[in-house]
CSV table of C-alpha atoms and ligand atoms in Angstrom, one decimal:
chain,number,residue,atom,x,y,z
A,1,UNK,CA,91.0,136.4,98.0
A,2,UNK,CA,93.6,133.6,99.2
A,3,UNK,CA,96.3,132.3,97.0
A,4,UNK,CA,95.2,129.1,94.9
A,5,UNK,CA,97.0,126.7,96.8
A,6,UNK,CA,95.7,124.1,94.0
A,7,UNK,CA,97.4,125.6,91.1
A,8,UNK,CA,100.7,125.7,93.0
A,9,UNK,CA,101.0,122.1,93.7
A,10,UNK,CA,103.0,119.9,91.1
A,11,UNK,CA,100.7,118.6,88.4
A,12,UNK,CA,100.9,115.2,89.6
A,13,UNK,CA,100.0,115.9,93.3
A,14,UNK,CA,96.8,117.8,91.8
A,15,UNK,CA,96.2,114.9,90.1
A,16,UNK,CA,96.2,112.4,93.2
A,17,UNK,CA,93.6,111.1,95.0
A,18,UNK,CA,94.3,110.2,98.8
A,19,UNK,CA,94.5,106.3,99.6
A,20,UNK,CA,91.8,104.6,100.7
A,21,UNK,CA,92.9,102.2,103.5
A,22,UNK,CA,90.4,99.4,105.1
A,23,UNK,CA,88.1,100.7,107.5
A,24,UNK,CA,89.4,100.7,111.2
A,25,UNK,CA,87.2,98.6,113.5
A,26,UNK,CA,87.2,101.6,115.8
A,27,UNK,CA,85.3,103.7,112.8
A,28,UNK,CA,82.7,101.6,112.7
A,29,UNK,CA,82.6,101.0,115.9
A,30,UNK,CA,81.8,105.0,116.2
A,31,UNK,CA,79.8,105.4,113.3
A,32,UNK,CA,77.2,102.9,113.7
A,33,UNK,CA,77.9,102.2,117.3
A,34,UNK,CA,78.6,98.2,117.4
A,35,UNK,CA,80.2,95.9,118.9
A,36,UNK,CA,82.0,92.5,118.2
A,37,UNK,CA,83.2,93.6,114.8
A,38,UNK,CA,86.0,91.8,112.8
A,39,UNK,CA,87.7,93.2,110.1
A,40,UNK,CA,88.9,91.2,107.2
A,41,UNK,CA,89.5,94.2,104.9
A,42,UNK,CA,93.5,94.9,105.0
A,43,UNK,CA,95.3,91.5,104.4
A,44,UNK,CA,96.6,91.9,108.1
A,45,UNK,CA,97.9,88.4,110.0
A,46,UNK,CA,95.1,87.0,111.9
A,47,UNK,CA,97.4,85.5,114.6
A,48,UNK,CA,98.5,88.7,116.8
A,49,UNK,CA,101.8,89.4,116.7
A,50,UNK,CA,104.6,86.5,117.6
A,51,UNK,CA,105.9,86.4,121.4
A,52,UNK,CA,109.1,86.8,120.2
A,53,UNK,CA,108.3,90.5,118.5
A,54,UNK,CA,106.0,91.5,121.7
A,55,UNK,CA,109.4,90.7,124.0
A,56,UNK,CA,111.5,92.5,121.5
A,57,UNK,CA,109.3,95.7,121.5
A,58,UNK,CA,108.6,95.6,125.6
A,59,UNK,CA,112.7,95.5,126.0
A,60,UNK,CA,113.2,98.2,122.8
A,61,UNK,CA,110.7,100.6,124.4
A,62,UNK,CA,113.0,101.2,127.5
A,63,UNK,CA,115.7,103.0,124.7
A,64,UNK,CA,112.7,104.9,123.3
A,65,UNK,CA,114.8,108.2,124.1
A,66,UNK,CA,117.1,107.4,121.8
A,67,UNK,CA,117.5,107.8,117.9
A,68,UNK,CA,116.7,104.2,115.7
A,69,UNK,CA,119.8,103.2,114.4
A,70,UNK,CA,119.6,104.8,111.1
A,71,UNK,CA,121.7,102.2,109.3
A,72,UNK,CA,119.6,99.1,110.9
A,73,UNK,CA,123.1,97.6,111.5
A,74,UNK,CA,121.1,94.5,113.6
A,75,UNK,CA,118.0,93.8,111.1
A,76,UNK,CA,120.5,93.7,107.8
A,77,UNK,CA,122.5,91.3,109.8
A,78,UNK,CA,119.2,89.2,110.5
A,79,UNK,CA,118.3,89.2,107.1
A,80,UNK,CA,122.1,88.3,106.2
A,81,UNK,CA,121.2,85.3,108.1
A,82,UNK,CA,118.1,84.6,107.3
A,83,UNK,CA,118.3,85.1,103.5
A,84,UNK,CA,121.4,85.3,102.5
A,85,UNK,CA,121.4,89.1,101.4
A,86,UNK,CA,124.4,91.5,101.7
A,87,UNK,CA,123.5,94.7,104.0
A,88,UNK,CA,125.1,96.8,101.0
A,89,UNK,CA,122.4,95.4,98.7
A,90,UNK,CA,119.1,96.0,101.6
A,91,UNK,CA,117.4,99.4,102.1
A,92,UNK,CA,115.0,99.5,104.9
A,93,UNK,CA,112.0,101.0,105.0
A,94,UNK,CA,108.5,102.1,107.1
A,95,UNK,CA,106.4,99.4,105.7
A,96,UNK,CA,107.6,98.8,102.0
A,97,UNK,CA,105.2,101.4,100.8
A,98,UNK,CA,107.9,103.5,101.6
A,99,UNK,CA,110.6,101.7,99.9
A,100,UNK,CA,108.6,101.6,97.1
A,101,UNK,CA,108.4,106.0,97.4
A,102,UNK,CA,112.0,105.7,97.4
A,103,UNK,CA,112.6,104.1,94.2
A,104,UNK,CA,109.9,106.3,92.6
A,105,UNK,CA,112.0,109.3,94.2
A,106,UNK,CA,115.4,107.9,93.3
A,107,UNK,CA,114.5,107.2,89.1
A,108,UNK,CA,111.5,109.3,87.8
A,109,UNK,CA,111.2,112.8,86.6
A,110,UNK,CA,108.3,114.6,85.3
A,111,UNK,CA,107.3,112.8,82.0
A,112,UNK,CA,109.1,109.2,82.6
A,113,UNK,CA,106.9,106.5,81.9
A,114,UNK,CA,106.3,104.0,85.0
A,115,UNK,CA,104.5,100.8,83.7
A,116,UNK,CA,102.4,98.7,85.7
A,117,UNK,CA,98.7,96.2,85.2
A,118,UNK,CA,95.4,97.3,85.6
A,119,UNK,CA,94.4,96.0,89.1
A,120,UNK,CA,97.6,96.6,90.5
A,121,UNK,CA,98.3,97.7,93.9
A,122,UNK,CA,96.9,101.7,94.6
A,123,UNK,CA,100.6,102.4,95.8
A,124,UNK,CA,102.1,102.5,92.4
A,125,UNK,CA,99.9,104.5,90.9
A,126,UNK,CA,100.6,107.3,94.0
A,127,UNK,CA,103.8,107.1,93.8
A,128,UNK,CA,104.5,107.4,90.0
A,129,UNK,CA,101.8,110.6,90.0
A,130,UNK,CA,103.7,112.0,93.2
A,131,UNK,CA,106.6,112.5,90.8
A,132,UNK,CA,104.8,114.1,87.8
A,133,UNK,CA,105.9,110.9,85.6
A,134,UNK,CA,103.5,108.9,83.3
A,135,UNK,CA,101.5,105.9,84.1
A,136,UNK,CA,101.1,103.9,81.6
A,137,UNK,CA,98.7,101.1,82.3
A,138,UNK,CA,98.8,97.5,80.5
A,139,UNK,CA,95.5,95.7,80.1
A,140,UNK,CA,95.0,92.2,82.5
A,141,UNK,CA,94.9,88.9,81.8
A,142,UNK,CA,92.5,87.1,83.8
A,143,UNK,CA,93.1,89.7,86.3
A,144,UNK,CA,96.6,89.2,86.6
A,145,UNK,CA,99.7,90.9,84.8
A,146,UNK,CA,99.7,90.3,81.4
A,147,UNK,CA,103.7,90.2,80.7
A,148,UNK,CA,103.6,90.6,77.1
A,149,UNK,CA,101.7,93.9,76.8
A,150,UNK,CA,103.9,95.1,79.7
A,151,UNK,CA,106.8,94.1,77.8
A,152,UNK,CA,105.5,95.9,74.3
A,153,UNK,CA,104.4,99.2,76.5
A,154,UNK,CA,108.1,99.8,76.9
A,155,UNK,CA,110.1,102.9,75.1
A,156,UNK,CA,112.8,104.8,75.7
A,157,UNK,CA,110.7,107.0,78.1
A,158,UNK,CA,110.5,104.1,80.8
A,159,UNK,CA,112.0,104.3,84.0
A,160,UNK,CA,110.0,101.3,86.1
A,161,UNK,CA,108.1,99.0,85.8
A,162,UNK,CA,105.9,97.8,89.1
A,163,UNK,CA,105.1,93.9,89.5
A,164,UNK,CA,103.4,92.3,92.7
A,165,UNK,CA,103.9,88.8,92.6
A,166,UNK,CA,101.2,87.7,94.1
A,167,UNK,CA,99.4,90.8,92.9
A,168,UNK,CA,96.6,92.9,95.2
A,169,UNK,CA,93.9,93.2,94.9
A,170,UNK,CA,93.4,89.6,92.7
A,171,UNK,CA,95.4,87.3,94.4
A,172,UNK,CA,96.7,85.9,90.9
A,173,UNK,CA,100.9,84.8,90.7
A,174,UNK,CA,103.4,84.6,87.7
A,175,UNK,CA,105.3,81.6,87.6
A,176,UNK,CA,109.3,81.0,87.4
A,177,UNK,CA,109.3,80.6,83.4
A,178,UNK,CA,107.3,83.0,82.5
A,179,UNK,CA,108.8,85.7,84.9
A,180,UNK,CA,112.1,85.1,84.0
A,181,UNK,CA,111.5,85.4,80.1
A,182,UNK,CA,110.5,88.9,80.5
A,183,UNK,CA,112.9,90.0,82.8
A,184,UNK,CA,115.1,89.1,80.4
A,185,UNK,CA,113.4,91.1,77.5
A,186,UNK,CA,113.4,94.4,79.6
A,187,UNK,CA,116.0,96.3,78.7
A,188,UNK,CA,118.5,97.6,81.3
A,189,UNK,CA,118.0,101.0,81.9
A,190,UNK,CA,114.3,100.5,82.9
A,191,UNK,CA,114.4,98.8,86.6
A,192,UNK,CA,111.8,95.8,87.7
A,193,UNK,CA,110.1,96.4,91.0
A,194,UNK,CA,109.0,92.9,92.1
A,195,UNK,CA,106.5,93.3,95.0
A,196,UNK,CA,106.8,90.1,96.9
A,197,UNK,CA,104.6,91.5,100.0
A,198,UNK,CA,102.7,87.7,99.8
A,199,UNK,CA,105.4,85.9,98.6
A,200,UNK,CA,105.4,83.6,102.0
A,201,UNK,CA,102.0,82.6,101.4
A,202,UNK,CA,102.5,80.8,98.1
A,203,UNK,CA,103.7,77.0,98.4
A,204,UNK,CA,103.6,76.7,94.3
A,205,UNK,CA,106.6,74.4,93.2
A,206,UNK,CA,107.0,76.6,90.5
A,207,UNK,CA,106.5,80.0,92.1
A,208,UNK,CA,109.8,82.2,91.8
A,209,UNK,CA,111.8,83.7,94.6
A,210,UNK,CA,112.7,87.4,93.4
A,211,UNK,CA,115.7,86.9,95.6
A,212,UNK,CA,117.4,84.5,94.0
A,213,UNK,CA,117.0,86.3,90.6
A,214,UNK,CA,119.0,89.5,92.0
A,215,UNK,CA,122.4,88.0,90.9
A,216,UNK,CA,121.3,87.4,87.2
A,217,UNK,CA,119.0,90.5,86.7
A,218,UNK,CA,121.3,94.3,88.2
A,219,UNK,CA,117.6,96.2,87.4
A,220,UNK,CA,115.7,94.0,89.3
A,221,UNK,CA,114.8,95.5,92.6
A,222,UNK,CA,112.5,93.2,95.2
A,223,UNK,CA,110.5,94.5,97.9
A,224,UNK,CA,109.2,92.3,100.7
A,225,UNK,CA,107.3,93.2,103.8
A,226,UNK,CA,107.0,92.1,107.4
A,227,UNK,CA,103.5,93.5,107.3
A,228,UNK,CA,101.8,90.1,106.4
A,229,UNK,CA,103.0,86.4,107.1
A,230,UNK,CA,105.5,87.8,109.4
A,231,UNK,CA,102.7,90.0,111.3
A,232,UNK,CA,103.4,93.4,112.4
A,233,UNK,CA,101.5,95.9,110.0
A,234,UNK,CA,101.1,98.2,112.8
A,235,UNK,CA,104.6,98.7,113.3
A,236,UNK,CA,105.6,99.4,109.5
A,237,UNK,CA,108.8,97.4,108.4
A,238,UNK,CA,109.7,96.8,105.1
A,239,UNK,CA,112.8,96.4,103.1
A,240,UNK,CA,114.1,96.4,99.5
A,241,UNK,CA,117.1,93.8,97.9
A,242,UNK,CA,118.7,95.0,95.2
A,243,UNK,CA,122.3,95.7,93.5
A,244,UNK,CA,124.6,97.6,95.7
A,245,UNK,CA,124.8,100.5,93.2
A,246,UNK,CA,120.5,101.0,93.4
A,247,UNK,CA,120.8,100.1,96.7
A,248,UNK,CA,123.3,103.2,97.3
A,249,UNK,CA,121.1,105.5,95.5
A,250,UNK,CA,117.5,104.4,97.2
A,251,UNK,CA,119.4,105.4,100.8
A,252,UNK,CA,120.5,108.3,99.2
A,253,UNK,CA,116.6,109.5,99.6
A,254,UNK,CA,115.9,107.9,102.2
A,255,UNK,CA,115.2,109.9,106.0
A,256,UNK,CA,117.7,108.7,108.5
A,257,UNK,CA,115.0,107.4,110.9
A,258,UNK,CA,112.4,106.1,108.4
A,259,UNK,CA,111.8,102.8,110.5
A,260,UNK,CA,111.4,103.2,114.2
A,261,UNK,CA,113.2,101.4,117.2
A,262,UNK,CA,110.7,99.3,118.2
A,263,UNK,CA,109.9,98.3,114.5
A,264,UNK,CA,113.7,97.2,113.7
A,265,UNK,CA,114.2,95.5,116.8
A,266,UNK,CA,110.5,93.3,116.5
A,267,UNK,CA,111.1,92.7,112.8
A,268,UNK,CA,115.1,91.1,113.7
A,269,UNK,CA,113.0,89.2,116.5
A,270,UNK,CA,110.5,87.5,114.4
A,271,UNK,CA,113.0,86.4,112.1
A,272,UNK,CA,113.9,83.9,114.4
A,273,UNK,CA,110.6,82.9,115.1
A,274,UNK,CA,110.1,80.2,112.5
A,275,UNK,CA,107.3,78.4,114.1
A,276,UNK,CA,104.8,81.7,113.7
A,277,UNK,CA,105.9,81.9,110.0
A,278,UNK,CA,104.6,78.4,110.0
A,279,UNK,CA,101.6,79.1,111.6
A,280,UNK,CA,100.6,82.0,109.5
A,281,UNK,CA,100.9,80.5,106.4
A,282,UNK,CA,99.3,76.8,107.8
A,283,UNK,CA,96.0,78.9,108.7
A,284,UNK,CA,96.0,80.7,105.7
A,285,UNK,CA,95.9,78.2,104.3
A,286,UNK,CA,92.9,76.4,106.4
A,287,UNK,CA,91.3,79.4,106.2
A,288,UNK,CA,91.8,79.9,102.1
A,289,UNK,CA,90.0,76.6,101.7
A,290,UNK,CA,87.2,77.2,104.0
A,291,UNK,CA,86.2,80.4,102.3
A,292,UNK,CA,86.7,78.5,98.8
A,293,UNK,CA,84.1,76.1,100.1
A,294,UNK,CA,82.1,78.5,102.1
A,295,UNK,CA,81.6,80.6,98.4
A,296,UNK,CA,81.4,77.8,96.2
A,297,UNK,CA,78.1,76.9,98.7
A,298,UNK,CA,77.1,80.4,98.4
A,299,UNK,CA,77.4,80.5,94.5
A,300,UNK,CA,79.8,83.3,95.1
A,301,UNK,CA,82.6,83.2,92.3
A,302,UNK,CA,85.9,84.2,93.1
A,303,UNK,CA,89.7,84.4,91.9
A,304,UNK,CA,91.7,81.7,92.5
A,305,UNK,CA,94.1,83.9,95.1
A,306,UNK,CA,98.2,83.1,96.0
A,307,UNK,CA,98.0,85.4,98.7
A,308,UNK,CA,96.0,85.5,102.0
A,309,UNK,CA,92.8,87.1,100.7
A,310,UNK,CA,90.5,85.9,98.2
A,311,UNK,CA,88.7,88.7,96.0
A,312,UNK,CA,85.2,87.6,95.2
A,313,UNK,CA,82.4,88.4,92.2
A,314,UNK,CA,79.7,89.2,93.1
A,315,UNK,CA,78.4,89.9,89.7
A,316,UNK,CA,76.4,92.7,90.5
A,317,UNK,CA,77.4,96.0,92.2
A,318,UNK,CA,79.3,95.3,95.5
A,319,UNK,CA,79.3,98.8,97.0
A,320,UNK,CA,75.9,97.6,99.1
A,321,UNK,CA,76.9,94.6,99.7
A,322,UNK,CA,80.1,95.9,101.3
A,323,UNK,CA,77.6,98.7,103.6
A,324,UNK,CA,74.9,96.1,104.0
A,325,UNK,CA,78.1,94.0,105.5
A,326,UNK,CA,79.2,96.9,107.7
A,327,UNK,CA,76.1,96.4,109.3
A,328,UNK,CA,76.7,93.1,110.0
A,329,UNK,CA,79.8,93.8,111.9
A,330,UNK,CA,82.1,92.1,108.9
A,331,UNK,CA,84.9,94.7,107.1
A,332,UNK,CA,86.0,93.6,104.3
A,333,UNK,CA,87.2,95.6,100.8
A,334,UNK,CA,84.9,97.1,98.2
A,335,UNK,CA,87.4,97.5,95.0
A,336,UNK,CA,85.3,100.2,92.9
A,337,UNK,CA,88.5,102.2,93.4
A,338,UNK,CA,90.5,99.6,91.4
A,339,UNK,CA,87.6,99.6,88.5
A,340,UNK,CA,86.0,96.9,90.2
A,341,UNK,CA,83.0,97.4,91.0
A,342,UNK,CA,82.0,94.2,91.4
A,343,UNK,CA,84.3,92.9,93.7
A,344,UNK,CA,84.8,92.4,97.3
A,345,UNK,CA,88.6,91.5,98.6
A,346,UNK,CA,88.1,89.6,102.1
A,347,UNK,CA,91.1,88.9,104.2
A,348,UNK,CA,91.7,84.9,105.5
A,349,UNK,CA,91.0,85.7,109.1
A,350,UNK,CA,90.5,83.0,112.1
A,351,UNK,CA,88.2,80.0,111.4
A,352,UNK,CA,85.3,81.4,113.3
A,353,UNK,CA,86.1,85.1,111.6
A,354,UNK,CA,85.9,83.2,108.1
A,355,UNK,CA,82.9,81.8,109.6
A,356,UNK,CA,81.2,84.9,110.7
A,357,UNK,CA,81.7,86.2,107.2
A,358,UNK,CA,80.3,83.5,105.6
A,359,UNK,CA,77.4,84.0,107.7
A,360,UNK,CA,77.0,87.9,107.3
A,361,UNK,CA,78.0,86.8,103.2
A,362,UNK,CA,74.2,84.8,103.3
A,363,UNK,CA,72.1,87.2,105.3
A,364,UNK,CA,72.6,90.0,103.1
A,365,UNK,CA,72.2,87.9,99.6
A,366,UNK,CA,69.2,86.9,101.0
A,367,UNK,CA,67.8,90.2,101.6
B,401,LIG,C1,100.2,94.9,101.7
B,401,LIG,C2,101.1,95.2,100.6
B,401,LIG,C3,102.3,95.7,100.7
B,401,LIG,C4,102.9,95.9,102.1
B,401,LIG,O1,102.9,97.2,102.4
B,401,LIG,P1,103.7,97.7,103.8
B,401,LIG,O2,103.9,99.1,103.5
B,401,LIG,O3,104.9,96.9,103.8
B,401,LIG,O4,102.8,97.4,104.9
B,401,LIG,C5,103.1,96.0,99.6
B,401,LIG,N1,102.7,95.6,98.4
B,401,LIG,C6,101.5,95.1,98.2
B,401,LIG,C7,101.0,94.7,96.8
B,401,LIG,C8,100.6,94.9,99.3
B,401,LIG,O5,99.4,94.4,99.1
């Protein structure tokens, strides 16, 4: 008989399930042997990556023998520039997923409580499991966060609390008002976690920049990515802001070389490459309000989404319609992992991508 491997793993890691990431094009392309497929399924930047990170990596890859520079010396000095943020108060990290590990690393125990909404963001709930502590999950409000049962789910017992701002999977925002009224209920020993992965996208007057709160809130920690408006997913960049005494203990768990060579040096490049952040978020949103239109024509209700995906209702179960899709050449996401089963995230791709999933959207209503 072998040893029960199960039973020796902490109760939380028994507990997990593995992440479910968007379909790679080359999986289907394998599996059901097509071509011509586009895949709208992982709120990735339609664009490509900017020149200016594709010149960076080309010249970075010639030190590829060499250690990253495990304090990020350059890319804390580009965000010093760019936003304003001390390198004492930035932690770097493989794609913010990881950042957001750290934290979870750095505070919880088994039994803390970590709150966060129902349709929030698959990482939280990994994280917070990975570390044995408590998830304790606050009904939505019209999909998005509702603040005031987040604020009542707090005790003694709670370490975190997780908030994407815009939110995946539903697109919806909190406004400046009513975000700063709670983070001024939460007490202090339980920290805020403001995911502002979309945060680019939004061009709401009243939309709040987690950055600028820092200063008036020490639990606050904001994460932001380069893995959407600023386009490089596929080289996994990330960072965390926050006070320089979290900031100390989040590097504290952090591996030396967590982000790689060629991911500091394209992420300090794009920085300076204004005009693509422009672009991205200029055909996002072209692309937003074709889809709108597109859905409206199909009958096809959807959320109302900040970010550069629009989750859709397809008020029946989606799970075929995401296969019957597939077959159509068009990835996008089914959502039955996030208890909903009846919805369908699509990434804003190109125009003729938004197009051709409009198109493929039709044919398979009509059959
Ligand atoms: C996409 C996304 C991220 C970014 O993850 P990376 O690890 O930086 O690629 C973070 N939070 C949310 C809510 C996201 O949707």
């Amino acid at each position: 008989m072998s040893c029960d491997f199960m039973a020796l793993a902490t109760p939380g890691v028994q507990g997990l399930h593995p992440y479910e990431a968007g379909k790679p094009v080359e999986e289907l392309e394998r599996e059901l042997g097509i071509h011509d497929i586009i895949k709208l399924a992982s709120n990735e930047n339609p664009l490509g990556p900017s020149a200016y990170a594709i010149e960076a990596v080309q010249k970075a890859l010639a030190e590829a023998t060499r250690y990253p520079d495990s304090n990020g010396f350059r890319l804390k000095e580009a965000l010093h520039q760019y936003y304003g943020l001390m390198p004492e108060q930035l932690t770097l990290g493989n794609g913010s997923n990881d950042v957001l590990e750290l934290i979870a690393r750095a505070f919880l125990q088994p039994g803390d409580e970590v709150i966060f909404s129902e349709y929030a963001f698959a990482v939280y709930h990994i994280v917070t499991q990975a570390c044995s502590a408590k998830a304790v999950i606050t009904p939505a409000r019209d999909y998005g966060h509702n603040l005031q049962a987040m604020a009542e789910a707090i005790t003694e017992n709670t370490r975190l609390i997780f908030i994407a701002n815009p939110n995946n999977p539903t697109g919806t925002a909190l406004m400046r008002d009513e975000l700063t009224a709670f983070l001024a209920a939460v007490p202090e020993h339980v920290i805020v976690v403001l995911d502002e992965a979309y945060t680019e996208y939004v061009e709401a007057g009243d939309f709040p920049d987690g950055l600028e709160l820092l200063p008036q809130f020490p639990n606050l920690v904001v994460t932001r990515t380069f893995s959407k408006a600023w386009g490089l997913a596929g080289l996994r960049v990330g960072f965390a802001a926050a006070s320089t005494v979290i900031t100390d203990l989040l590097n504290r768990v952090r591996q030396p070389f967590n982000v790689s060579h060629l991911a500091l040096a394209a992420a300090e490049a794009v920085l300076d490459d204004g005009d693509y952040l422009a672009r991205s978020v200029e055909l996002n949103r072209r692309g937003m309000a074709q889809l709108e239109q597109g859905l409206k024509q199909l009958g096809v209700g959807y959320i109302p989404s900040f970010g550069n995906f629009i989750t859709v209702d397809m008020a029946r179960p989606a799970q075929p319609l995401f296969q019957a899709l597939l077959h159509e050449g068009v990835i996008v996401r089914p959502l039955g992992g996030y208890r909903m089963p009846q919805h369908l995230r699509i990434s804003i791709g190109l125009t003729n991508e938004n197009d051709r999933f409009l198109r493929a959207l039709k044919q398979v209503l009509a059959c």
